[in-house]
Coordinates of C-alpha atoms in Angstrom, one line a residue:
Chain D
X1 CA -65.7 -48.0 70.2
X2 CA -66.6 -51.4 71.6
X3 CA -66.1 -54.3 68.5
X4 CA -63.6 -52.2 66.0
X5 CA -60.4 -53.9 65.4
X6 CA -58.0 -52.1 68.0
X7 CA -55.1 -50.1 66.2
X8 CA -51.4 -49.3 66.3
X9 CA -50.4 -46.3 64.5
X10 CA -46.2 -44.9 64.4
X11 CA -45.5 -41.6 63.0
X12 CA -41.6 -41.4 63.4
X13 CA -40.4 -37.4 62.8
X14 CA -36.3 -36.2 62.7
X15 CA -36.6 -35.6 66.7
X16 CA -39.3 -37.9 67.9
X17 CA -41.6 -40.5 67.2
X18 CA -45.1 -40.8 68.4
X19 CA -47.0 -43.5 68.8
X20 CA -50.7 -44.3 69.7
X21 CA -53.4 -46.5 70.0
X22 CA -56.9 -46.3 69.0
X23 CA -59.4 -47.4 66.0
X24 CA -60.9 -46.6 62.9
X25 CA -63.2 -43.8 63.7
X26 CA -60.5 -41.5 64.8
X27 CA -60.6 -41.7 68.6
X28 CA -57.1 -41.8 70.3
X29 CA -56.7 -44.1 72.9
X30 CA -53.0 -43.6 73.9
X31 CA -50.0 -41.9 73.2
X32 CA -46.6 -42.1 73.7
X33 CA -43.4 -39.5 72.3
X34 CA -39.9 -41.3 72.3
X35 CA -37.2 -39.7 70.7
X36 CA -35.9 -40.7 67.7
X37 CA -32.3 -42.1 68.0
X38 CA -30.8 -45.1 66.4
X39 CA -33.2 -47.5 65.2
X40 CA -31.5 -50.6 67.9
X41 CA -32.3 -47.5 70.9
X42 CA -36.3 -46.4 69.5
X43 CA -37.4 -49.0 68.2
X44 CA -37.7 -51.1 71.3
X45 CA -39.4 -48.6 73.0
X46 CA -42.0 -48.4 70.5
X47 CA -42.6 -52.2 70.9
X48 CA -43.0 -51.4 74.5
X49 CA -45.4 -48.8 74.1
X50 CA -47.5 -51.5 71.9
X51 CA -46.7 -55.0 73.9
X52 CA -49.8 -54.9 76.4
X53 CA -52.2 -53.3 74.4
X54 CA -53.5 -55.9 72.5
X55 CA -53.6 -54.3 68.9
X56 CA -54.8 -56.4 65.9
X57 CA -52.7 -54.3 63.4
X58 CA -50.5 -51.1 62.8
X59 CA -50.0 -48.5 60.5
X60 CA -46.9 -46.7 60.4
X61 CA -46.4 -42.8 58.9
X62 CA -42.4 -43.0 58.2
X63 CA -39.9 -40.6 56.8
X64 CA -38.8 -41.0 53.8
X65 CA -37.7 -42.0 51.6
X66 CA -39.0 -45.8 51.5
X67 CA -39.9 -48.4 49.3
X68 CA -43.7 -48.7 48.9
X69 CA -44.1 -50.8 46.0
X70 CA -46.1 -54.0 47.4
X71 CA -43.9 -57.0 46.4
X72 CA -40.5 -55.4 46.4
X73 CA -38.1 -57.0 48.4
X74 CA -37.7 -54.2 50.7
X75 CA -41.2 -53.1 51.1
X76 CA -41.6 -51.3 54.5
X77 CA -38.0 -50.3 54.1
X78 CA -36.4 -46.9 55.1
X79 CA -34.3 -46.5 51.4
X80 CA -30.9 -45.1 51.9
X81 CA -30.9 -41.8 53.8
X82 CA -28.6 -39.8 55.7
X83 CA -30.1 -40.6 59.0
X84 CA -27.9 -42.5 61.0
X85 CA -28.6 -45.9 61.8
X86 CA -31.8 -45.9 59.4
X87 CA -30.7 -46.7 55.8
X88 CA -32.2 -50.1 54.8
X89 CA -33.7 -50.2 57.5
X90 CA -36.9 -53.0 57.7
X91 CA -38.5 -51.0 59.8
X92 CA -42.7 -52.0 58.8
X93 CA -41.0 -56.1 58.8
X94 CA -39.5 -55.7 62.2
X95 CA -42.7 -53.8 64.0
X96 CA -45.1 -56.7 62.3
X97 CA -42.8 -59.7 63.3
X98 CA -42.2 -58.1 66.7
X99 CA -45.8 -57.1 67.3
X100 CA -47.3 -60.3 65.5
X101 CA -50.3 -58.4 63.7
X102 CA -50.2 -57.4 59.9
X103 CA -49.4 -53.6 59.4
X104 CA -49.0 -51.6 55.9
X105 CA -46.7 -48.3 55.8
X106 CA -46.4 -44.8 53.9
X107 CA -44.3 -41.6 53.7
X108 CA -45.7 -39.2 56.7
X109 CA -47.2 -36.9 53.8
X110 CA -49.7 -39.8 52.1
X111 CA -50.6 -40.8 55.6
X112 CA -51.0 -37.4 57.0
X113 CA -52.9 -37.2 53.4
X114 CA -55.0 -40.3 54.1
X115 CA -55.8 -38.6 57.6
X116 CA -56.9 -35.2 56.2
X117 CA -58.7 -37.2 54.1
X118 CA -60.7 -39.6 56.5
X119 CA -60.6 -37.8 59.8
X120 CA -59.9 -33.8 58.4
X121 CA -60.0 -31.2 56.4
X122 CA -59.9 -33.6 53.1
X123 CA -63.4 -35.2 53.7
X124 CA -65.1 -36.1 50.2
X125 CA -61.7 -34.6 48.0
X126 CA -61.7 -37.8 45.4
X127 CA -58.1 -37.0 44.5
X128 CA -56.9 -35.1 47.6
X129 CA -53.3 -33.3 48.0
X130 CA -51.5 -32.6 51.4
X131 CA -48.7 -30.4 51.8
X132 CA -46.5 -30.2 54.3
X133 CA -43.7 -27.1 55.1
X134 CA -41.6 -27.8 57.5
X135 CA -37.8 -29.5 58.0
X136 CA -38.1 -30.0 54.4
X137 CA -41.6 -30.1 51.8
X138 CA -43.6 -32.7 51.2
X139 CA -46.5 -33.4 49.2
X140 CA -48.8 -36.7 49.1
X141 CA -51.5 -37.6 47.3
X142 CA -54.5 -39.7 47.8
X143 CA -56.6 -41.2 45.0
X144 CA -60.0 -42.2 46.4
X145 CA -58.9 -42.6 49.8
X146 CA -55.8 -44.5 48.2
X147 CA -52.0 -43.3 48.6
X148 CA -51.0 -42.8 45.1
X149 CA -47.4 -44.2 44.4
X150 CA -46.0 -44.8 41.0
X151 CA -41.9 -46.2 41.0
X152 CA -41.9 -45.0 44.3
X153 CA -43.9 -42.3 46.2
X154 CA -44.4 -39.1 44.8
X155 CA -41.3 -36.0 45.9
X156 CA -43.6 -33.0 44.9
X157 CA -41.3 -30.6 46.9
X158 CA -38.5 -30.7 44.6
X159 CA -40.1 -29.7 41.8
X160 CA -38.1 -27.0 39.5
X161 CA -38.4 -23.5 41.1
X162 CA -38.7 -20.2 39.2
X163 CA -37.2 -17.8 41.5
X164 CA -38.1 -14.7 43.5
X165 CA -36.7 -12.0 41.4
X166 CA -34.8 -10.4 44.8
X167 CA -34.0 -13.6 46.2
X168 CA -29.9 -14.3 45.9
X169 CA -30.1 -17.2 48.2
X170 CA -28.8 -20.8 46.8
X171 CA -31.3 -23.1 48.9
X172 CA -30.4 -26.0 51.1
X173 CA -31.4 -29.1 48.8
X174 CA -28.6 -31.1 48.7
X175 CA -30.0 -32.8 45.8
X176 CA -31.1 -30.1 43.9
X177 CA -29.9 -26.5 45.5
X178 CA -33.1 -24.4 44.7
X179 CA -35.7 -26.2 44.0
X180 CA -38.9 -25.3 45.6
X181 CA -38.3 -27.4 49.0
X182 CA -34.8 -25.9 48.9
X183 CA -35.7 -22.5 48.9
X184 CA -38.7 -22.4 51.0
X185 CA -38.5 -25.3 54.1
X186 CA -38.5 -23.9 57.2
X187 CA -34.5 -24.3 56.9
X188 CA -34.1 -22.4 53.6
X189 CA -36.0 -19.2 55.7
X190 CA -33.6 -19.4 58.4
X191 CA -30.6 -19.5 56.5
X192 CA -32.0 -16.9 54.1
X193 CA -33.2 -14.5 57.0
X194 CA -31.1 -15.3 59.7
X195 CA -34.1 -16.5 62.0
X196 CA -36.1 -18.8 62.5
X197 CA -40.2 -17.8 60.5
X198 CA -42.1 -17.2 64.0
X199 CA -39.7 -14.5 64.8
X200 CA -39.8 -12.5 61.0
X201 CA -43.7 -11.8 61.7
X202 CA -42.7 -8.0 60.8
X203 CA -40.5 -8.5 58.3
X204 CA -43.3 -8.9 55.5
X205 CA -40.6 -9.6 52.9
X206 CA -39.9 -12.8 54.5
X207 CA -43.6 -14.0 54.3
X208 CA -44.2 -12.3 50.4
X209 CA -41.1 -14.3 48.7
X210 CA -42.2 -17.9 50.9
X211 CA -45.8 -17.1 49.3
X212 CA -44.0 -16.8 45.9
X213 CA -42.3 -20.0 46.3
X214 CA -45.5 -21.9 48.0
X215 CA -48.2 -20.2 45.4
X216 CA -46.0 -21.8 42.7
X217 CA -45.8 -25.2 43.9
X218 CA -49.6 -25.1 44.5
X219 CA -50.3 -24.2 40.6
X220 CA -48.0 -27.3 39.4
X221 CA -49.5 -29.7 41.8
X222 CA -53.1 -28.3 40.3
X223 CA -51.9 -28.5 36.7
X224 CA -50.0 -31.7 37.4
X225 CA -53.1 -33.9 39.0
X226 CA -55.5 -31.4 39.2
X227 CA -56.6 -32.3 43.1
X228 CA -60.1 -31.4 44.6
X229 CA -58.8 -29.8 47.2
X230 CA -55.3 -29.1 49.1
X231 CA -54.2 -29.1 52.9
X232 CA -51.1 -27.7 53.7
X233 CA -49.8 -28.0 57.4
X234 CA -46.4 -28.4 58.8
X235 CA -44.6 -26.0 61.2
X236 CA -44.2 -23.1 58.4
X237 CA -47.5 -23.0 57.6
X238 CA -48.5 -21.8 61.2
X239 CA -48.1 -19.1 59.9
X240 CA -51.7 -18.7 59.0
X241 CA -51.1 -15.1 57.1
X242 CA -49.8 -17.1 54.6
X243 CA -53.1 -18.2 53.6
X244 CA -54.8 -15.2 51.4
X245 CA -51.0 -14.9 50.2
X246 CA -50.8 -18.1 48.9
X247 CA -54.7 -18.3 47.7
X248 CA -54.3 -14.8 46.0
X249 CA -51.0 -15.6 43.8
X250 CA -52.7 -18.9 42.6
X251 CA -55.7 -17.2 41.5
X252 CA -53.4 -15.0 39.8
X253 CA -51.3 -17.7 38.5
X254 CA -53.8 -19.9 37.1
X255 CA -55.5 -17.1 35.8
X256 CA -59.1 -18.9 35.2
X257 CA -57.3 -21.8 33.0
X258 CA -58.9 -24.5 35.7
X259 CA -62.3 -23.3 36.1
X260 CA -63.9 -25.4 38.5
X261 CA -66.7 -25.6 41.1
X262 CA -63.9 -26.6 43.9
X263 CA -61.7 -23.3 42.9
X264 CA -64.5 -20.9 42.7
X265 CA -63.8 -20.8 46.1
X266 CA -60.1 -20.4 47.0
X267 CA -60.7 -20.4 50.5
X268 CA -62.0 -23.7 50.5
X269 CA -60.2 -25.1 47.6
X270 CA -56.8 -24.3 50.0
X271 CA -57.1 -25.3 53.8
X272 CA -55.1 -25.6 56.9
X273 CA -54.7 -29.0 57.9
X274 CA -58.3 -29.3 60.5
X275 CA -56.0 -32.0 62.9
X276 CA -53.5 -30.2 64.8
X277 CA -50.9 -32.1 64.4
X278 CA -52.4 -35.4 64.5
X279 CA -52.9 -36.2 60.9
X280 CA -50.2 -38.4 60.0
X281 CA -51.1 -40.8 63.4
X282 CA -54.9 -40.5 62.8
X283 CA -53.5 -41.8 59.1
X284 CA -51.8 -44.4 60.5
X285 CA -55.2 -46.0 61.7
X286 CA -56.4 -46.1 58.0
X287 CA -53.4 -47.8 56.9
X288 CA -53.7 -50.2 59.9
X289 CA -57.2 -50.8 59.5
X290 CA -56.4 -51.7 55.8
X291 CA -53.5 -54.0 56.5
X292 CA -56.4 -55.7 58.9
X293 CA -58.5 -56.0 56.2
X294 CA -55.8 -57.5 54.0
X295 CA -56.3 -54.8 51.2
X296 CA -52.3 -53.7 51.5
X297 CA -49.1 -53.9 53.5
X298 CA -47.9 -57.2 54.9
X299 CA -49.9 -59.7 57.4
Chain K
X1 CA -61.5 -61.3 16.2
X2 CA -65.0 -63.0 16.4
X3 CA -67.1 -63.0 20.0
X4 CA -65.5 -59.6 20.9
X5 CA -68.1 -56.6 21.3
X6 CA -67.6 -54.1 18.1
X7 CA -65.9 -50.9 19.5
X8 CA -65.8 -47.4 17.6
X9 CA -63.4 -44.6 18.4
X10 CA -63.2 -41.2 18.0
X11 CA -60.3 -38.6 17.7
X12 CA -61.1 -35.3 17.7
X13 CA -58.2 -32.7 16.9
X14 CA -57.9 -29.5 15.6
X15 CA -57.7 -30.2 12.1
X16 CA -59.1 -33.2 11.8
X17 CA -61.8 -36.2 13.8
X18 CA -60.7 -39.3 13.1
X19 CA -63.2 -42.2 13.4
X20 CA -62.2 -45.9 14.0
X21 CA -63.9 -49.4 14.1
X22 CA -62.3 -52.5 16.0
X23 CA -62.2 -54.1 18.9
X24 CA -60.2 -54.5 22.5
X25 CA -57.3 -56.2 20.7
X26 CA -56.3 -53.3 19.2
X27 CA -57.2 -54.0 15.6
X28 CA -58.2 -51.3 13.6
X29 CA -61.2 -52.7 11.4
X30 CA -61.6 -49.2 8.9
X31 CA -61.4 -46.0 9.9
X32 CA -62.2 -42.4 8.0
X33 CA -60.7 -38.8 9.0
X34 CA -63.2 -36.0 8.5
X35 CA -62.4 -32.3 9.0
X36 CA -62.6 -30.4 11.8
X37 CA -65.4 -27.8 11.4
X38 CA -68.7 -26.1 13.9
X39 CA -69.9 -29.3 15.6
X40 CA -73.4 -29.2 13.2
X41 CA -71.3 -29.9 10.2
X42 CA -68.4 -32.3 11.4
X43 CA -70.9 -34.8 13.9
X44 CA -72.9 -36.0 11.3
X45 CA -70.3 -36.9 9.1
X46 CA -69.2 -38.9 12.2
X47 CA -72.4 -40.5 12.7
X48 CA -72.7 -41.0 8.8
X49 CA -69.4 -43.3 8.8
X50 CA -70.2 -45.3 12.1
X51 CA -74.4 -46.0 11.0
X52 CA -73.9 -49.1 9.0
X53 CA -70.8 -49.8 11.4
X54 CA -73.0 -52.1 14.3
X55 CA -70.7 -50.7 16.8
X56 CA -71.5 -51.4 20.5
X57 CA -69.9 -48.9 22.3
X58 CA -67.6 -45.5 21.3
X59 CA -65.0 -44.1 23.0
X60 CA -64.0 -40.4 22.6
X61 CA -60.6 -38.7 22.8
X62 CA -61.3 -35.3 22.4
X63 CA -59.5 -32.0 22.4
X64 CA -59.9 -30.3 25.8
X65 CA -60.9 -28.4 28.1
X66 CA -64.0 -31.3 28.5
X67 CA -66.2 -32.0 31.7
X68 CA -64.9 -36.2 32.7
X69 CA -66.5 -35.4 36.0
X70 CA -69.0 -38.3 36.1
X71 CA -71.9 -37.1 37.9
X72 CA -71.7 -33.7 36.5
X73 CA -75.0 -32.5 34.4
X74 CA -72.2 -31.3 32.1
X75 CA -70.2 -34.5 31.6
X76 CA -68.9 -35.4 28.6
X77 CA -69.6 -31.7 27.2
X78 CA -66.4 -29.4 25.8
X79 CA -66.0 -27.1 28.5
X80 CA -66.1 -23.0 27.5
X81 CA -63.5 -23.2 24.2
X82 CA -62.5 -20.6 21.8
X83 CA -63.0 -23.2 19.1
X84 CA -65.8 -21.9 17.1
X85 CA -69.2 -23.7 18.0
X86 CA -67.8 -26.3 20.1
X87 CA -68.3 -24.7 23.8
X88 CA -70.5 -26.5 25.7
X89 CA -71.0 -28.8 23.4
X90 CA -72.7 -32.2 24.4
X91 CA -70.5 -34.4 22.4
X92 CA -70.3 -37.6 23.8
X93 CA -74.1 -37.2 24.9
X94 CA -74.8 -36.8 21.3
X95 CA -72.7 -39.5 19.7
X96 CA -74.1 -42.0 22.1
X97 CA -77.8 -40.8 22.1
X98 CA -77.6 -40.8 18.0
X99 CA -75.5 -44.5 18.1
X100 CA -78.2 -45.8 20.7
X101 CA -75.0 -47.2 22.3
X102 CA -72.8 -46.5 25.5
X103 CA -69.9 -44.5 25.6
X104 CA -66.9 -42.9 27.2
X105 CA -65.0 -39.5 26.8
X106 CA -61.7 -38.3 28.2
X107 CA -59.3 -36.0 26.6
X108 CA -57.3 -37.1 24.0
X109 CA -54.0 -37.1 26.1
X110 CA -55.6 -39.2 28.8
X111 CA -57.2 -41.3 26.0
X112 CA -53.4 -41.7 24.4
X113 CA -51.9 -42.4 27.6
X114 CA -54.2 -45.6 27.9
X115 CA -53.6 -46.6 24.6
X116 CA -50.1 -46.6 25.1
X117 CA -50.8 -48.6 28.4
X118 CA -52.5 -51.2 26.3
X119 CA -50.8 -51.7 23.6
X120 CA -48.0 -49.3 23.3
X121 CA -44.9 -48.1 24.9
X122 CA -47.1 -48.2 28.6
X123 CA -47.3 -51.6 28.8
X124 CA -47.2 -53.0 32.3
X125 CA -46.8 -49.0 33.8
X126 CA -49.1 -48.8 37.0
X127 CA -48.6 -44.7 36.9
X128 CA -48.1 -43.8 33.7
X129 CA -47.3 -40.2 32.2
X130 CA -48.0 -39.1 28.6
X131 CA -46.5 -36.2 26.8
X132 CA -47.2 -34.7 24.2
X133 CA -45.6 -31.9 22.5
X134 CA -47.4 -30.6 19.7
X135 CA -50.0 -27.5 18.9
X136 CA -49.9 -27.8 22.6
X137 CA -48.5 -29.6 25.5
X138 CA -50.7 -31.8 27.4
X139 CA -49.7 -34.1 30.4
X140 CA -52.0 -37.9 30.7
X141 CA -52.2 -39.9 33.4
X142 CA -53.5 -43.4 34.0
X143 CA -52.9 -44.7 37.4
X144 CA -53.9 -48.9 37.2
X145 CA -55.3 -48.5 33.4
X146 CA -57.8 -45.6 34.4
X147 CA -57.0 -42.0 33.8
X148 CA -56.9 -39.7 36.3
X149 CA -58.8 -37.0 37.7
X150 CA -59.6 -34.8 40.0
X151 CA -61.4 -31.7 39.7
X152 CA -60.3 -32.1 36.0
X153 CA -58.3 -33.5 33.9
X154 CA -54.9 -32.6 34.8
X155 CA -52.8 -29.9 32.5
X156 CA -49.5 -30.7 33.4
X157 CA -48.2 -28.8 30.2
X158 CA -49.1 -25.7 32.1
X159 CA -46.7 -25.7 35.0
X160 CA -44.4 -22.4 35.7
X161 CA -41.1 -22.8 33.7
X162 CA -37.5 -21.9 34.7
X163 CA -36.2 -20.0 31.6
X164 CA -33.7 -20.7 29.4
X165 CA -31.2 -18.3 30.3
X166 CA -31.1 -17.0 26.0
X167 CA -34.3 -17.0 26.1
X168 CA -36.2 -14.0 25.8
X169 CA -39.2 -15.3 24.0
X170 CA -42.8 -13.6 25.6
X171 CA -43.9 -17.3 25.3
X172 CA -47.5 -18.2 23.6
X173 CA -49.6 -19.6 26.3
X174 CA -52.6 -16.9 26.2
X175 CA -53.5 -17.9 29.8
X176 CA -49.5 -18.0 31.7
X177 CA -47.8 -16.7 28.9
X178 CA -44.3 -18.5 29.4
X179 CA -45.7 -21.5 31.3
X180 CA -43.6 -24.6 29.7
X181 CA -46.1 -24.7 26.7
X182 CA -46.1 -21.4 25.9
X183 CA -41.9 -22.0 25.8
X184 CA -42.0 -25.1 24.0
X185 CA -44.7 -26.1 21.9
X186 CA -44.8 -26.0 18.3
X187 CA -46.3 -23.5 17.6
X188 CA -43.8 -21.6 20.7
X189 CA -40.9 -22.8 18.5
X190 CA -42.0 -21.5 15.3
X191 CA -42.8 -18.2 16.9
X192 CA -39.5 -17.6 18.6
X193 CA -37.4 -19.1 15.9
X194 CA -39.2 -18.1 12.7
X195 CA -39.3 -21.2 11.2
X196 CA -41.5 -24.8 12.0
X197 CA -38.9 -27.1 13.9
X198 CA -39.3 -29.7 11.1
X199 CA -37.0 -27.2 9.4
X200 CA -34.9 -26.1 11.9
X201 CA -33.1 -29.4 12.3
X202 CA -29.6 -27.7 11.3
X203 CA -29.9 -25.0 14.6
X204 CA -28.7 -26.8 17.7
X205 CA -29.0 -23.9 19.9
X206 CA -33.1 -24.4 18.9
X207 CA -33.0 -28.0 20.4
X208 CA -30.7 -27.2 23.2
X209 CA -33.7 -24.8 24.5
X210 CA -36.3 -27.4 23.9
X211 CA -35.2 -29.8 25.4
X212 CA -34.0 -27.7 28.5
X213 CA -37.7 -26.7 29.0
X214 CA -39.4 -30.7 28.2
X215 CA -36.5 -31.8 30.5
X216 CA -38.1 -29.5 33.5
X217 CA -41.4 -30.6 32.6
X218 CA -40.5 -34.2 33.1
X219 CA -38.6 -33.4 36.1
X220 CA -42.0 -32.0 37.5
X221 CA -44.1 -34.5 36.6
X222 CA -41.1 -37.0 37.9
X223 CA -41.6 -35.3 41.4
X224 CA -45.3 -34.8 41.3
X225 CA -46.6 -38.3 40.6
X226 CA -43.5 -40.2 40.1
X227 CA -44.8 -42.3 37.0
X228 CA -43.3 -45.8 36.4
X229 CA -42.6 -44.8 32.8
X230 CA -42.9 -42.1 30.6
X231 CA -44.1 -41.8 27.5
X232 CA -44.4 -38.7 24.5
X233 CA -45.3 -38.1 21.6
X234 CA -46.6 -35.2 19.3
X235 CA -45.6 -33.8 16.4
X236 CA -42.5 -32.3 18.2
X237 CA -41.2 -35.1 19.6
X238 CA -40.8 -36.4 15.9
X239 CA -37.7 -35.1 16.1
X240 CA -35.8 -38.0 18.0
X241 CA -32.7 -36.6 19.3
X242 CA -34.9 -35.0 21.3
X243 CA -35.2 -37.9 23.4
X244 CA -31.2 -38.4 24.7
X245 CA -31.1 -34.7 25.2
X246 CA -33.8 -35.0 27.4
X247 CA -33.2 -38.1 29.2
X248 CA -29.8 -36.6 30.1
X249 CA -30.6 -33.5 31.6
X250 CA -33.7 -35.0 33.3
X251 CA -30.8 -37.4 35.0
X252 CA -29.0 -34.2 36.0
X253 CA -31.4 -32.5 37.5
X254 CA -33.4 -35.2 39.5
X255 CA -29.5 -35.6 40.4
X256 CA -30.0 -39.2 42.0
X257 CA -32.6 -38.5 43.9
X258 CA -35.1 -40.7 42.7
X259 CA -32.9 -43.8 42.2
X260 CA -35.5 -46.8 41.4
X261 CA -35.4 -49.7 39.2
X262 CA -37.1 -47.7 36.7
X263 CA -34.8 -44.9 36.4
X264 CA -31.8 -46.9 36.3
X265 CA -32.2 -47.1 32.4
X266 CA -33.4 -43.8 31.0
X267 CA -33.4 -45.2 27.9
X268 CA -36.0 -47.4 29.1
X269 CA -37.8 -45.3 31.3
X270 CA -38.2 -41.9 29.3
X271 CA -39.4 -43.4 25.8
X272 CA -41.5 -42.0 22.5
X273 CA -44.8 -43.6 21.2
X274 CA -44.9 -47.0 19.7
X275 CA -48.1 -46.5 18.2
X276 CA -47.4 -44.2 15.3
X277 CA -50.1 -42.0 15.7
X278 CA -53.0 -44.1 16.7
X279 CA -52.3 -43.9 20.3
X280 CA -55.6 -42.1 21.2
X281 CA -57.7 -44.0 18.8
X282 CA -56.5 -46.9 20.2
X283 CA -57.3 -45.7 23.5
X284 CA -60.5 -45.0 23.0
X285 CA -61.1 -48.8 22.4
X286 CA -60.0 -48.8 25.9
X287 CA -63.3 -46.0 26.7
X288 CA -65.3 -47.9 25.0
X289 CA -64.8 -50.9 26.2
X290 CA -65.1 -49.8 29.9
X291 CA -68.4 -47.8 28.9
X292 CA -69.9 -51.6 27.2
X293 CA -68.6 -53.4 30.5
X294 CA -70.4 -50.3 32.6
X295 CA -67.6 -49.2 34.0
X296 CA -67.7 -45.6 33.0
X297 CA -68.8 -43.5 30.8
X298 CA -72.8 -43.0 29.8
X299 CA -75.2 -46.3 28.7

């Protein structure tokens, strides 16, 4: 729309990053898909992408981990990570100073959060939760249309993870083995099953032990902040069966101990993400927009 | 000290309501404990000790479940209870109503967790986590000084618990059963062990289990919000060598993975009360105060 500030937003992803242009009321101008290599190889593309189109900030969704305490010396960092080229990497620094606009940064899950919330299926949830089941699981959390960060943003997928009593598998957590991300990413179902979860539609076991696992790490993130509402997305979670699983074993788990308007409901308490796909870059516009302001990131 | 508005406090517990008057320095002008008994019996002996007191605003603390949704036409009630006469009880409307003066309510972890961001072991924690481990386990928040919530106040005590591999205790929590405090609260302790854990100091294996259980809930709560500092309290965490058993197997199981400033003391970052007791009463200075200024609460 004619007279909003113009915005940049980055969502960079294991295999590609994505980048696009457009404001604060959700429209998407442009788009662009490079793949993600080396920092020295992507991110000079992405700073083609933006160089003629006259932004006035950026937001960027990133993958983790990275330091988002304002005032650190490596705010807007990638922390160190296995990724190669990426560790320590300045990455919000180098797209402001190269782009010349302010920008502010987040994990992919708070800004896919902060898009469910502005733009999706999070309208109006004061504290909202986002979950994402993919490559690995993430959770983020906005307070009041705020990422929420304490020492560093919140790892709500590796939360301790009472086990399927038939599963035998060890998980793929490096960190922790079988924690609830290591026994239930997309990963953890392959190397458990032997395929990949869109082809084990007819093996119901498949989809009854990942709704164990998913149900459980719903009822600690409701006991643990007790959230309005929660979106889960993420290439799992396509798997759109796994709804009523998922709501049903909650229910069952809570068992009527948080008795609230939002969960009389479970169908509405826990939703599919509403932006297919596009929730961490329509984010990206709220954290660019509030870099613009001045109310976070760097200018 | 002089020029600062009077401020009364109010703990509610299971045995006992304490009542307070001071101000937002922390000092504790005179304070009176009255029983816990049916609301029509233990209020006005609360109103009796604050009438001659020239208070200008009260802050509550109380036991839980309690309605902190402001807005709500039930806020500041208790919330359906098995505590004889208390459900749906308009507490704070009634203290306030019968003072003539503003007031706030939150539950008496949230209320302890901002007194020990105030003026205890919290200090200068943007997220901060409160334990405590005592009849039950509750979970507080304050994120910036204000407690958090969402639908609710959150029950982080109530998360799913990996077992102690020993353990073959049914667990106490009448809503989950073996959630961590139906494992590990007092009450959970004495149950399983036969004995109160104030005299069960000479049974190692007793602690050992403990402190497996309180490490995995601070592991979760770690993961879920990951707080700046955490702080706990309770009757069971009297019992001090809890705290390097917990610290190190906290250490092991996050296993590096959330390597911050913060973390790289435990001894610094996972830390018991330093307010004796008075961490909730002290807190609800801190409602009180907020609820004079018209930031919360009812006027």
């Amino acid at each position: 729309m004619e007279g909003l500030p113009r915005l940049g937003s980055i969502e960079t992803g294991g295999t590609k990053i994505i980048c696009a242009v457009g404001d604060i009321s959700g429209r998407i101008e442009s788009r662009v898909t490079i793949p993600t290599d080396v920092p020295d190889i992507s991110v000079p593309k992405v700073m083609d992408f933006f160089s003629d189109k006259g932004i006035d900030a950026v937001g960027i969704g990133a993958f983790g981990p990275i330091d988002v305490i304002p005032g650190s010396e490596d705010y807007g960092s990638i922390r160190k990570c296995e990724r190669r080229g990426w560790s320590h990497y300045p990455l919000l620094r180098t797209v402001c100073r190269g782009l010349g606009v302010p920008g502010d940064m987040d994990t992919d899950v708070n800004t896919a959060c902060l898009g469910e919330y502005a733009f999706g299926a999070g309208k109006g949830a004061d504290v909202l939760l986002y979950i994402t089941v993919g490559t690995g699981i993430g959770v983020g959390i906005t307070v009041g249309g705020r990422p929420l960060h304490g020492m560093m943003h919140p790892e709500g997928g590796h939360v301790a993870a009472v086990r399927h009593p038939d599963d035998l598998f060890g998980g793929t957590c490096p960190f922790h083995g079988d924690c609830i991300e290591g026994l239930a990413c997309g990963p953890a179902i392959r190397e458990r099953w032997g395929a990949d979860g869109k082809d084990l539609g007819g093996r119901p076991e498949v989809w009854e032990m990942e709704a164990h696992y998913l149900a459980q790490l719903v009822r600690n993130c409701m006991m643990a902040v007790a959230p309005n509402r929660i979106v889960m997305g993420g290439g799992v979670m396509q798997q759109e069966h796994l709804f009523p699983m998922i709501r049903e074993r909650v229910s069952a788990q809570v068992n009527g101990y948080m008795d609230c308007p939002e969960t009389s409901d479970m169908g509405s308490y826990i939703v599919p993400s509403a932006l297919g796909g596009d929730q961490a870059l329509l984010g990206g516009f709220m954290l660019a927009q509030s870099a613009f302001e001045g109310r976070s990131g760097i200018s």
